Tab-separated table of C-alpha atoms in Angstrom:
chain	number	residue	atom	x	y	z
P	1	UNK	CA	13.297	0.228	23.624
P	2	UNK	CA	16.107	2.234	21.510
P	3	UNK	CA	14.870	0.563	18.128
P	4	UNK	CA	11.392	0.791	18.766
P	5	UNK	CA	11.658	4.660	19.205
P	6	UNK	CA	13.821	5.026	16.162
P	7	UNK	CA	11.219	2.640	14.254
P	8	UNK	CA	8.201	5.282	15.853
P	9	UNK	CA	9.913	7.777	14.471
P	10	UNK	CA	10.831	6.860	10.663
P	11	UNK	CA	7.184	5.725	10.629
P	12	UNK	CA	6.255	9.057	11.942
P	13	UNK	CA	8.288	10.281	9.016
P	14	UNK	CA	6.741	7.860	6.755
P	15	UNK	CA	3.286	9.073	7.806
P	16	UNK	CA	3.856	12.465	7.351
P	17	UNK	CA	4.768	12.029	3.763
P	18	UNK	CA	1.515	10.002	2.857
P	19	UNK	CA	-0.050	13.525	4.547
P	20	UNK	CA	1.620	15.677	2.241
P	21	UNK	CA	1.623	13.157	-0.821
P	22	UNK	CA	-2.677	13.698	0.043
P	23	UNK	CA	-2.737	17.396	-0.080
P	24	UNK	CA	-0.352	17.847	-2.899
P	25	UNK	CA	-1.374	17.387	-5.930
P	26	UNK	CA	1.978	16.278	-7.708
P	27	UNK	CA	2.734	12.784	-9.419
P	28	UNK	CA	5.394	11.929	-6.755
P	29	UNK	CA	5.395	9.274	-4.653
P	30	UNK	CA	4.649	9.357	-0.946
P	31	UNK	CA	8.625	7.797	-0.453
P	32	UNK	CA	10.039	10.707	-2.133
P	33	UNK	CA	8.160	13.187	-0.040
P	34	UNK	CA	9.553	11.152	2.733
P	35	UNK	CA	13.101	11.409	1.558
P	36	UNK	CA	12.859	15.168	1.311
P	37	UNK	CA	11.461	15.589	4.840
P	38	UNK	CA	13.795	13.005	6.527
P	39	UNK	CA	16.615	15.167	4.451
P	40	UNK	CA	15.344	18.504	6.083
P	41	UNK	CA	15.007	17.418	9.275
P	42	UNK	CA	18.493	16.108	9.848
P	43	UNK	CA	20.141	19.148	8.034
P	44	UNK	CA	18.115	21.706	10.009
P	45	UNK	CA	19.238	19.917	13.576
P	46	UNK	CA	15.842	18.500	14.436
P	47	UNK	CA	16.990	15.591	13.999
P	48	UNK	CA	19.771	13.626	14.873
P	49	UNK	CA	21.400	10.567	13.279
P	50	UNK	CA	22.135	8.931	16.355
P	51	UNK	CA	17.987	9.218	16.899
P	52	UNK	CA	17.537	6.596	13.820
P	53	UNK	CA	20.642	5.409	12.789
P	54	UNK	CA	20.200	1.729	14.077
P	55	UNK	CA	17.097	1.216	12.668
P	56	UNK	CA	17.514	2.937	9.242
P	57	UNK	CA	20.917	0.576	9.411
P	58	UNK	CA	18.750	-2.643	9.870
P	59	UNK	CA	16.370	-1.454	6.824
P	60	UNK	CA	19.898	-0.600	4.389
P	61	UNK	CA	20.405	-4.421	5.281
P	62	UNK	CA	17.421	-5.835	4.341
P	63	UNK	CA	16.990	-3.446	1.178
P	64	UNK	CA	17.696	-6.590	-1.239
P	65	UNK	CA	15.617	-8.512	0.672
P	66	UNK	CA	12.926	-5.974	0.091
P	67	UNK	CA	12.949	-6.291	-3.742
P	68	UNK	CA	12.776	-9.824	-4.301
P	69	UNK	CA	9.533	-10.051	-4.439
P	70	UNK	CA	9.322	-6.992	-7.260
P	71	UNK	CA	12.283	-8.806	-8.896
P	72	UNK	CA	10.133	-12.435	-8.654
P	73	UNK	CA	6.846	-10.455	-10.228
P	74	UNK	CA	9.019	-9.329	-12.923
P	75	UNK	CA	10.223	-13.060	-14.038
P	76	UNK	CA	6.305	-14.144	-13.824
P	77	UNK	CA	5.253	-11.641	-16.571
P	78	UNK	CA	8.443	-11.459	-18.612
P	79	UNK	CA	6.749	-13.816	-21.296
P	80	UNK	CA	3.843	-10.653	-21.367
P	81	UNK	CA	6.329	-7.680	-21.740
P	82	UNK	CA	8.623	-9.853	-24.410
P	83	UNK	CA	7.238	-7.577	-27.416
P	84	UNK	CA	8.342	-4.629	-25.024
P	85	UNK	CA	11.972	-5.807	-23.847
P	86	UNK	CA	14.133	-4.147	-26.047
P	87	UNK	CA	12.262	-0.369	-25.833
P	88	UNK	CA	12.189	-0.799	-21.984
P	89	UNK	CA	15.185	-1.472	-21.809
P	90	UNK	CA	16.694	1.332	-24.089
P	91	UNK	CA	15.025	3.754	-22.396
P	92	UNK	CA	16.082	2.562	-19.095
P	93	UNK	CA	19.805	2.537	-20.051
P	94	UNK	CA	19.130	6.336	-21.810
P	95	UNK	CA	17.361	7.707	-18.359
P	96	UNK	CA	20.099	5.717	-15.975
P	97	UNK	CA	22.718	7.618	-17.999
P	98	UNK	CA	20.810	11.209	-17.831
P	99	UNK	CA	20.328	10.731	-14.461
P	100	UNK	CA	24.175	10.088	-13.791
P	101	UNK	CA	25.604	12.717	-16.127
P	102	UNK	CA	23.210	15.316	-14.335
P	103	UNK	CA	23.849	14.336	-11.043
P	104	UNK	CA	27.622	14.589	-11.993
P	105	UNK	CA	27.197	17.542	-13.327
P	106	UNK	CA	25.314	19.044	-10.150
P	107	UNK	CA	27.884	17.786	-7.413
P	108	UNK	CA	30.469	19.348	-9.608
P	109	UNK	CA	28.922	22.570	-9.578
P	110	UNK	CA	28.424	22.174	-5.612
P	111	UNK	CA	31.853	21.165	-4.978
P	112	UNK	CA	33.282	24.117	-7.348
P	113	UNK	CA	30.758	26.557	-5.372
P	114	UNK	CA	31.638	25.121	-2.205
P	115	UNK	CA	35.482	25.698	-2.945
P	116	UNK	CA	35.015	29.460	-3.399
């Protein structure tokens, strides 16, 4: 009964973000709207970990598991994208390394500001 109330209520979660993701009109995706409210809700108290920590758990485990099939679809229409490769995968190496050096350089400045 335990998992199936923490599973109601990450899908609860989940729901709410397609809800927003509706009445927004931003290019984000419904996950990352989900993201932001799960984040909000545990740092404002509302809710605990303990309330979906098994389940959340179970779906960290089966994470790879998850993106086999996306990794499978990939392989079936590499021979399309050939032409492509080598610009995809420049600019996935140049935005991988943006995104690290900025989020470097923003826990920096949060561990400096926290230190003062």
């Amino acid at each position: 009964m335990k998992y199936l109330r923490e599973a109601v209520i990450i899908m609860g979660i989940t729901f709410a973000a397609e809800i927003v993701k509706f009445f927004v009109p931003l290019p984000v995706p419904a996950s990352i709207y989900g993201l932001i409210l799960l984040f909000i809700l545990l740092k404002s108290g509302v809710l605990k970990l303990e309330q979906i920590e098994n389940v959340g758990g179970l779906l960290l485990e089966l994470m790879p598991l998850l993106l086999v099939p996306a990794s499978v679809s990939f392989l079936t229409v590499l021979d399309t994208i050939q032409g492509m490769l080598l610009p995809v995968l420049i600019m996935g190496l140049i935005g991988t390394t943006v995104v690290m050096g900025i989020t470097g350089r923003v826990s920096q400045w949060l561990i400096r500001r926290k230190d003062r």
